[in-house]
Amino acid sequence: MGTLSAQNNDGGVIDSVYVKISNDIKHVTDVLDIIEKQTSFNCLYTTSVGSLESSTPIISEGTIGLYKLLQVLEDKFSIRYDIQDRNIYLKLEHDDTNIQIQLSGTVTDEEGVPIYGVTIKVNDNVTQTNFDGDYSMNVRSGEMVTFSYLGMKTEKVEVTEANINMTLVPCAEILSEVMVTGYGTQLRKNVSTAIVKVKPEDFNGGIVLSPLDLIMGKVAGLTITNVANNPNGGVSIQLRGVTSIQGGTTPLIVIDGIPGGNLDLIQPNDIASFDILKDGAAAAVYGTRGNNGVILITTKQGHKGKATYEYATYFSKEFEDKHAKPDFLKAADWRKLIAQGDLSASLDHGASTDIWDALINKNNLSEYHTFATSGGGEDNRYRVSFYYNNFEGISKENAREEVGGRINFSQNGLQDKLMIQAGIAVNHNDANLLGGGNFGTVIDWNPTDPIYAEPSNSNPGKYGYYEIYGRYNPISRYSSRSYERQQLTLSATAKVSYEVLKNVKAQVFWAYQYDNYEDRYYRTTKDWTQYQEGSPYSGTGYAYKSNYLNYNKLLESMLRYSNTFGAHTVDALMGYGYQYETIEFFDVSNSGFTSDATEDWDIGSDNSYSTPTLSSRKEDNTLISFFSRINYSFKNRYFFQASWRYEGSSRFGANNKWGDFPAISGGWVITDEQFMKQQHVFSFLKIRTGFGITGNQDIDNYQSLASLSGGYSYPIYYDGVDEVLYYTTYGPAKNVNPDLKWEKKEEFDVGVDFGFLKNKLTGTIDYFSRTTKDVLYNYSAQLPSGVASTVLANVGSIKNSGVEITGNYTPIRNANFKWDVALTGSYQKSIVKSLSNDTYFLSEFETGNIGNPGSLGNAFLIKEGRPIGDYYGKEFAGFTDSGEWLFYKADGSIGTSSEVSDADNRIIGNGMPKYQASLINNISYKGFYLSVFLRGKFDYEILNTLDMFYGNPYIIGTSNVLQSALTTHKHINETPIYSSYYLEKGDFVKIDNVQIGYNFKELGFVSNLNLYLSVRNLYTITGYTGRDPEVDDTGLTPGMDDRSYYPRTKTFTFGLKASF
């Protein structure tokens, strides 16, 4: 660096610039501070310059010109300086170190509006803009600084001055977002299939009992139903309709490359993204497991730079949704009926009981804690997280406590040709399973029955007993029983990638997943069931214990070629996969324990009057695959993808163990064409289409093979008169089907990705049509050649079609205020095309048993040519003057219940929602933010089974009833009968999640702090009179409001997230 003349690059002359020295100065930094304070120049210097000092004064008191002062520093310390604009750069003469700079500036959009939260990164140094769009950070000259912000084009510039102001321009997520596609990634712009990404900033807030709660309502066409907030329950998942009758209909879950990943191992703060492969062209690379779509979950990895720390916690409180509580007669209502002579006085048992309320855990409080740290050097990265959860349900004796963690690590080597990645995750949970399932058993409880009673010889406990329709006192059971589960789940992965040739990488991926749980159940000597009259072990204990073990091993090897030459880009892969799964199960039970001292820990004890009952089994399956895929783009404008998977499964017959699963797709970015450059309507426009074939192997093991079961007796001796001796052994239990194969789905998809108004409005529209062939069902076997009455065979077909829409719009965005709106919507229908072929004939079958009490039969009909979800029963025509049912007959006439038969049944409605939609509004003002999430389902009917039986006044006295039995249905004078009378419109709009929070600026060592409060299931708008219109609407029996349910709740969550 040479010494310049006394003129800076702006043409300003520094000869006339003077500074005043008031004290003798010995430190160079003091000199430079004076220059900055008394002039308009900034001094930028290396560390070595900043440490210089002199034993004698550098400058004495007085006034000196700036040019002369700089010459003094050069002569005394060999400091070389350079002047550019208003910056003075100083370094020692032979020092090659870049000068440290206090870099600052403002980031705005095209309209000059400051942008809050822009990430500015220089190597390991990272900061963000404040609410005014300002930033500052220490950097060195010559380094590259990157400005990035969601929805904006990332900019990178070299540091040549101390002040860099940046203007960011919109860049649709459609273009810049990285999508996980299975065995690789692609920019969203390049994707030619139907894939949806959901990132942490889009997750649902509040308590999370399943990771899938985070994306409920976020993906068009993906149905996630959680009809209960049970900490030990699960969710129902379905993508683009029903694809099977006998096989599974749940999408494949892939966690960090592990197909069939266990969701217990995933915590919200560990998730980097969900990527949903919706169409056949995207999912075909997973072959026999892609029929129902694929949900890819990617966990967070480490980052380069100094260690960062994160802590997150929340506390949740559940309150019973009173609108969803069944409105049964209370004790006062009961006694009023007695006083009126409508009930016998003997039915007043003296108490006033709300047994439902007695089951509610009003003191519930759930808590979640997680801590994570991540960092890394030039060649390695790590992220380590730990968590503790304690979830308490609204039901007593219903909770889950868990602890676990995850480690992700990567290491580069051999000049970045080698990459090693490893991960391990573990979860241990203790669950109380005793409660949660009792609400359906107490809804008909006599409100005058006491919960507690005086002990007696026949009832040694302190609880009352109530027996009607097999009901019992659950409070008593909570005292005299225990039911616990201990579960350990873990996974381990290792991936090694090596660049064997230029543009060619070889990869080996290994994964192991282990899931083991033990159930322990015990009924004490004071349990009513153990004390029932006539029991051979009256007054003794009962113990049960079971152990389930599942371990899964996966090995995949792959070669990948990636290259760009001119306008052409090619990314191709080919690989081999081997997956082996083993399941082991063992259980034991015993009765007759005279003491409760050992509970289930001494089942074979001499303290028992009986012999233990044992059972066990072991099963396994193997899946072998060969797969390939090629992605090609021309001018980054035209895209083509083709994939093929050849797969063999041990689950299928000897004649059909292997199958082919090809796919093809293409895309065209129209806005990159020259003829679109002058238009100002579309910011981005891409059309894409694809076709793919996928399979479904989600059936039980050994279904194609002959199997044996015990308990068969064969004669081994006959004395010629009347004595026969039998030998008990194994015998054939199932028919063989060597032609059994996977169900195959052929799917066509066409979609449009678009952006308007400089990408303020973006979205996608998809139309899909899928047909599942060779659908599995248990058909009647041809006897006597068959050893069993049914055989599992591939016969039928199901067609699904629909439209999906996703839109994102930003109406307002300025320095302090931002408003984002996101919308999803879908329409879909599922139709059974056929159930028969030349060998097996079946035109229809009924399913969906309504259950007891009432013996009301099946509710649904699966029939060729009809949609899935059809209710099938009697069509209500009115009542007789005496309150008896009237129904339409097949010939159009009307008859009473005794005059109609099952032959008069008809299609009376459908329980599958045709339309689903969600709307989210995100509003932020400075540090405050508000999120309001609404979702709804439309055009379907719900079968109100609770009202069907308990809303009937005819059963008063044999059971408690709903208030509707005395009001809406008081005219009924006949036993409950399933008919269209009990079908109601299920349409609803739910204010599902409201969250308000505040993001704090830096607070000392805390780089980011977020406090929030969220409410789940806040309010439901519906005309449905039952408990809640959101019933399970997946599978073959959608829309039936089951009477055995878990209470609906409103959940309030207070949380904190902090980064250090």
Coordinates of C-alpha atoms in Angstrom, one line a residue, residues 651-653 701-706 735-738 740:
R651 CA -44.5 -59.8 1.7
F652 CA -45.8 -60.8 -1.7
G653 CA -46.4 -64.1 -3.5
N701 CA -46.3 -60.2 6.8
Y702 CA -46.7 -63.7 5.4
Q703 CA -50.1 -62.9 3.8
S704 CA -49.2 -64.8 0.6
L705 CA -47.9 -67.9 2.4
A706 CA -49.5 -70.9 4.0
N735 CA -55.1 -69.8 2.2
V736 CA -52.0 -69.6 0.0
N737 CA -51.9 -66.9 -2.7
P738 CA -48.7 -67.1 -4.8
L740 CA -50.4 -61.7 -4.2

